[in-house]
Coordinates of C-alpha atoms in Angstrom, one line a residue:
X1 CA 0.1 -0.1 0.0
X2 CA 1.1 3.4 -0.8
X3 CA 0.1 5.0 2.6
X4 CA 1.4 8.4 1.7
X5 CA -0.9 8.8 -1.2
X6 CA -3.7 7.2 0.7
X7 CA -3.5 9.8 3.5
X8 CA -3.1 12.7 1.0
X9 CA -6.2 11.6 -0.9
X10 CA -8.6 10.5 1.8
X11 CA -7.7 13.1 4.4
X12 CA -6.8 16.1 2.2
X13 CA -3.6 17.0 4.0
X14 CA -5.1 16.9 7.6
X15 CA -3.6 14.7 10.3
X16 CA -0.4 12.7 9.8
X17 CA 0.5 9.4 8.3
X18 CA 0.8 6.8 11.1
X19 CA 3.1 3.9 11.8
X20 CA 1.7 2.2 15.0
X21 CA -1.4 1.0 16.7
X22 CA -0.2 3.3 19.6
X23 CA -0.7 6.9 18.9
X24 CA 2.2 9.5 19.2
X25 CA 0.6 10.9 22.4
X26 CA 1.4 7.6 24.1
X27 CA 4.5 7.8 26.3
X28 CA 6.0 4.6 24.9
X29 CA 5.6 5.6 21.2
X30 CA 8.8 5.7 19.1
X31 CA 9.0 6.1 15.3
X32 CA 9.2 3.0 13.0
X33 CA 12.6 2.0 11.7
X34 CA 12.6 1.9 7.9
X35 CA 15.1 -0.9 7.8
X36 CA 13.6 -3.1 10.5
X37 CA 9.9 -2.4 9.8
X38 CA 9.9 -2.9 6.0
X39 CA 6.9 -5.2 6.3
X40 CA 4.8 -2.3 7.6
X41 CA 6.4 0.7 5.7
X42 CA 7.7 -0.4 2.3
X43 CA 5.6 0.2 -0.8
X44 CA 6.7 -2.5 -3.3
X45 CA 4.0 -4.1 -5.4
X46 CA 6.4 -6.5 -7.2
X47 CA 7.7 -7.8 -3.9
X48 CA 4.1 -8.3 -2.8
X49 CA 3.4 -10.4 -6.0
X50 CA 6.5 -12.5 -5.2
X51 CA 5.2 -13.1 -1.6
X52 CA 1.9 -14.1 -2.8
X53 CA 3.4 -16.6 -5.2
X54 CA 5.7 -18.0 -2.4
X55 CA 2.6 -18.4 -0.1
X56 CA 0.8 -20.5 -2.8
X57 CA -1.3 -17.7 -4.4
X58 CA 0.3 -16.9 -7.7
X59 CA -3.1 -15.9 -9.1
X60 CA -4.2 -14.0 -6.1
X61 CA -7.3 -14.7 -4.0
X62 CA -10.6 -12.9 -2.9
X63 CA -10.9 -11.2 0.3
X64 CA -13.8 -9.3 2.0
X65 CA -13.4 -5.7 3.4
X66 CA -16.0 -4.4 5.8
X67 CA -16.4 -0.8 6.8
X68 CA -19.1 1.7 7.9
X69 CA -20.8 4.7 6.1
X70 CA -18.0 7.2 7.0
X71 CA -16.9 8.7 3.6
X72 CA -13.2 8.6 4.6
X73 CA -13.4 4.9 5.3
X74 CA -15.3 4.2 2.1
X75 CA -12.6 6.1 0.2
X76 CA -9.9 4.0 1.9
X77 CA -11.9 0.8 1.0
X78 CA -11.8 1.8 -2.7
X79 CA -8.0 2.5 -2.5
X80 CA -7.5 -0.9 -0.9
X81 CA -9.6 -2.4 -3.7
X82 CA -7.6 -0.8 -6.4
X83 CA -4.2 -1.3 -4.8
X84 CA -4.7 -4.9 -3.8
X85 CA -6.4 -5.7 -7.1
X86 CA -3.3 -4.6 -8.8
X87 CA -1.4 -7.5 -7.3
X88 CA -4.1 -10.0 -7.9
X89 CA -6.1 -9.7 -4.6
X90 CA -9.7 -9.3 -5.5
X91 CA -11.5 -7.2 -2.8
X92 CA -15.3 -7.4 -2.1
X93 CA -16.3 -4.3 -0.2
X94 CA -19.2 -4.2 2.0
X95 CA -20.5 -0.9 3.6
X96 CA -22.6 -1.4 6.7
X97 CA -24.4 0.9 9.1
X98 CA -22.1 1.5 12.1
X99 CA -24.1 -0.4 14.7
X100 CA -24.4 -3.4 12.3
X101 CA -20.6 -3.3 11.6
X102 CA -19.9 -3.3 15.4
X103 CA -22.3 -6.3 15.9
X104 CA -20.7 -8.3 13.1
X105 CA -17.1 -7.7 13.8
X106 CA -17.6 -8.6 17.4
X107 CA -18.3 -12.1 16.2
X108 CA -14.7 -12.3 15.0
X109 CA -15.7 -13.6 11.5
X110 CA -14.4 -10.6 9.4
X111 CA -11.4 -10.8 7.1
X112 CA -10.4 -7.2 6.8
X113 CA -12.2 -4.3 8.6
X114 CA -11.5 -0.6 8.4
X115 CA -11.9 0.9 11.8
X116 CA -10.5 3.5 14.2
X117 CA -10.5 4.5 17.8
X118 CA -9.7 7.5 20.2
X119 CA -7.4 6.5 23.0
X120 CA -7.8 8.2 26.3
X121 CA -4.6 9.3 28.2
X122 CA -1.0 8.8 27.5
X123 CA -0.5 5.3 29.2
X124 CA -0.4 2.2 27.1
X125 CA -2.9 0.4 29.5
X126 CA -5.7 1.7 27.2
X127 CA -4.6 -0.8 24.5
X128 CA -4.7 -3.9 26.8
X129 CA -8.1 -5.2 25.6
X130 CA -7.2 -4.4 21.9
X131 CA -4.3 -6.8 21.8
X132 CA -4.4 -9.1 24.8
X133 CA -5.5 -12.6 23.7
X134 CA -8.3 -12.5 26.4
X135 CA -9.7 -9.4 24.6
X136 CA -13.1 -10.1 22.8
X137 CA -13.3 -9.4 19.1
X138 CA -15.4 -6.3 19.9
X139 CA -12.2 -4.8 21.1
X140 CA -9.4 -7.1 19.8
X141 CA -10.7 -6.8 16.2
X142 CA -7.3 -7.8 14.7
X143 CA -7.6 -11.2 16.5
X144 CA -4.1 -10.8 18.1
X145 CA -3.1 -14.0 19.8
X146 CA 0.5 -13.6 20.8
X147 CA 1.9 -15.0 24.0
X148 CA 4.8 -12.4 24.1
X149 CA 2.4 -9.5 23.7
X150 CA 0.3 -11.0 26.6
X151 CA 3.3 -11.3 28.7
X152 CA 4.4 -7.7 28.1
X153 CA 1.0 -6.2 28.6
X154 CA 0.4 -8.2 31.9
X155 CA 4.0 -7.0 33.1
X156 CA 3.1 -3.4 32.2
X157 CA -0.2 -3.6 33.9
X158 CA 1.5 -4.6 37.3
X159 CA 4.5 -2.3 37.0
X160 CA 4.4 1.1 38.9
X161 CA 7.7 2.5 37.5
X162 CA 6.8 4.6 34.5
X163 CA 10.1 4.0 32.5
X164 CA 9.9 0.3 33.0
X165 CA 6.3 0.1 32.0
X166 CA 7.0 2.1 28.9
X167 CA 9.7 -0.2 27.9
X168 CA 7.2 -3.1 27.9
X169 CA 4.9 -1.1 25.7
X170 CA 7.7 -0.1 23.4
X171 CA 8.4 -3.8 22.8
X172 CA 4.8 -4.4 22.0
X173 CA 4.9 -1.6 19.4
X174 CA 7.8 -3.2 17.7
X175 CA 6.2 -6.6 17.7
X176 CA 3.1 -5.2 16.1
X177 CA 5.1 -3.4 13.4
X178 CA 6.9 -6.5 12.4
X179 CA 4.0 -9.0 12.4
X180 CA 1.5 -6.5 11.0
X181 CA -1.7 -7.7 12.5
X182 CA -3.2 -4.3 11.3
X183 CA -2.0 -1.5 9.1
X184 CA -2.0 1.8 10.8
X185 CA -2.9 4.6 8.3
X186 CA -3.7 7.9 9.8
X187 CA -3.5 10.0 13.1
X188 CA -6.3 12.6 12.9
X189 CA -6.4 16.2 13.9
X190 CA -9.5 18.2 15.0
X191 CA -9.9 21.7 13.7
X192 CA -12.0 24.4 15.5
X193 CA -13.0 27.8 14.4
X194 CA -13.8 30.2 17.2
X195 CA -15.1 33.8 17.0
X196 CA -12.6 36.4 18.4
X197 CA -15.4 37.8 20.5
X198 CA -15.7 34.6 22.4
X199 CA -13.7 33.1 25.4
X200 CA -13.6 30.0 27.5
X201 CA -13.2 27.6 24.6
X202 CA -11.6 24.4 25.5
X203 CA -10.8 21.9 22.6
X204 CA -10.9 18.3 23.5
X205 CA -9.2 15.6 21.4
X206 CA -11.7 12.8 22.5
X207 CA -15.0 14.5 23.1
X208 CA -16.9 17.4 21.6
X209 CA -16.1 20.8 23.0
X210 CA -18.3 22.0 25.9
X211 CA -20.0 24.7 24.1
X212 CA -22.2 25.5 27.1
X213 CA -19.3 27.2 28.9
X214 CA -18.5 29.6 26.1
X215 CA -18.8 33.3 27.1
X216 CA -18.5 36.6 25.3
X217 CA -15.4 38.5 26.1
X218 CA -15.9 41.4 28.6

């Protein structure tokens, strides 16, 4: 996948291309290594064709992509369809109403799903149910079942030393980049326009701003 182009096309220059399931706001986050994390970062269609052939799919295969009615996600699905189609992977895209999508993917029967989330706080504990093997598919939608990740997330959960805890999360980040259970695409930004005559505006990266507390300037 040409993630650079995908982000430019879908998000029109807003936000940033991303390289981790953990967001940059997380204390353990560190940038991907272009040499070590080629499986995640490298755009190489010819290599992809070679790997398909080595895996026993010289003529490709068909895969189902699910997403909801968000236009950004529909656009991403179309790009996936075109990009993977070019190497022989036929993509059948299904667009669902959001509640239906959540109900279906919680069953763990999906092949590829386009989704997103908004982490709260800077600590990696937020990600525990998203990647621990005990996490249900309604959270662990990539179906991650990795004993080392379980071990690291459990160790971090019990650790009170911030630096040590972050070292566990940092290793988890590296594993996810190398094994590519999911393809991180984009870290979004929120934009707010506020009249110069108003005060008390508090932007919030997770929730909608509290408009009730806005006041005119004295």
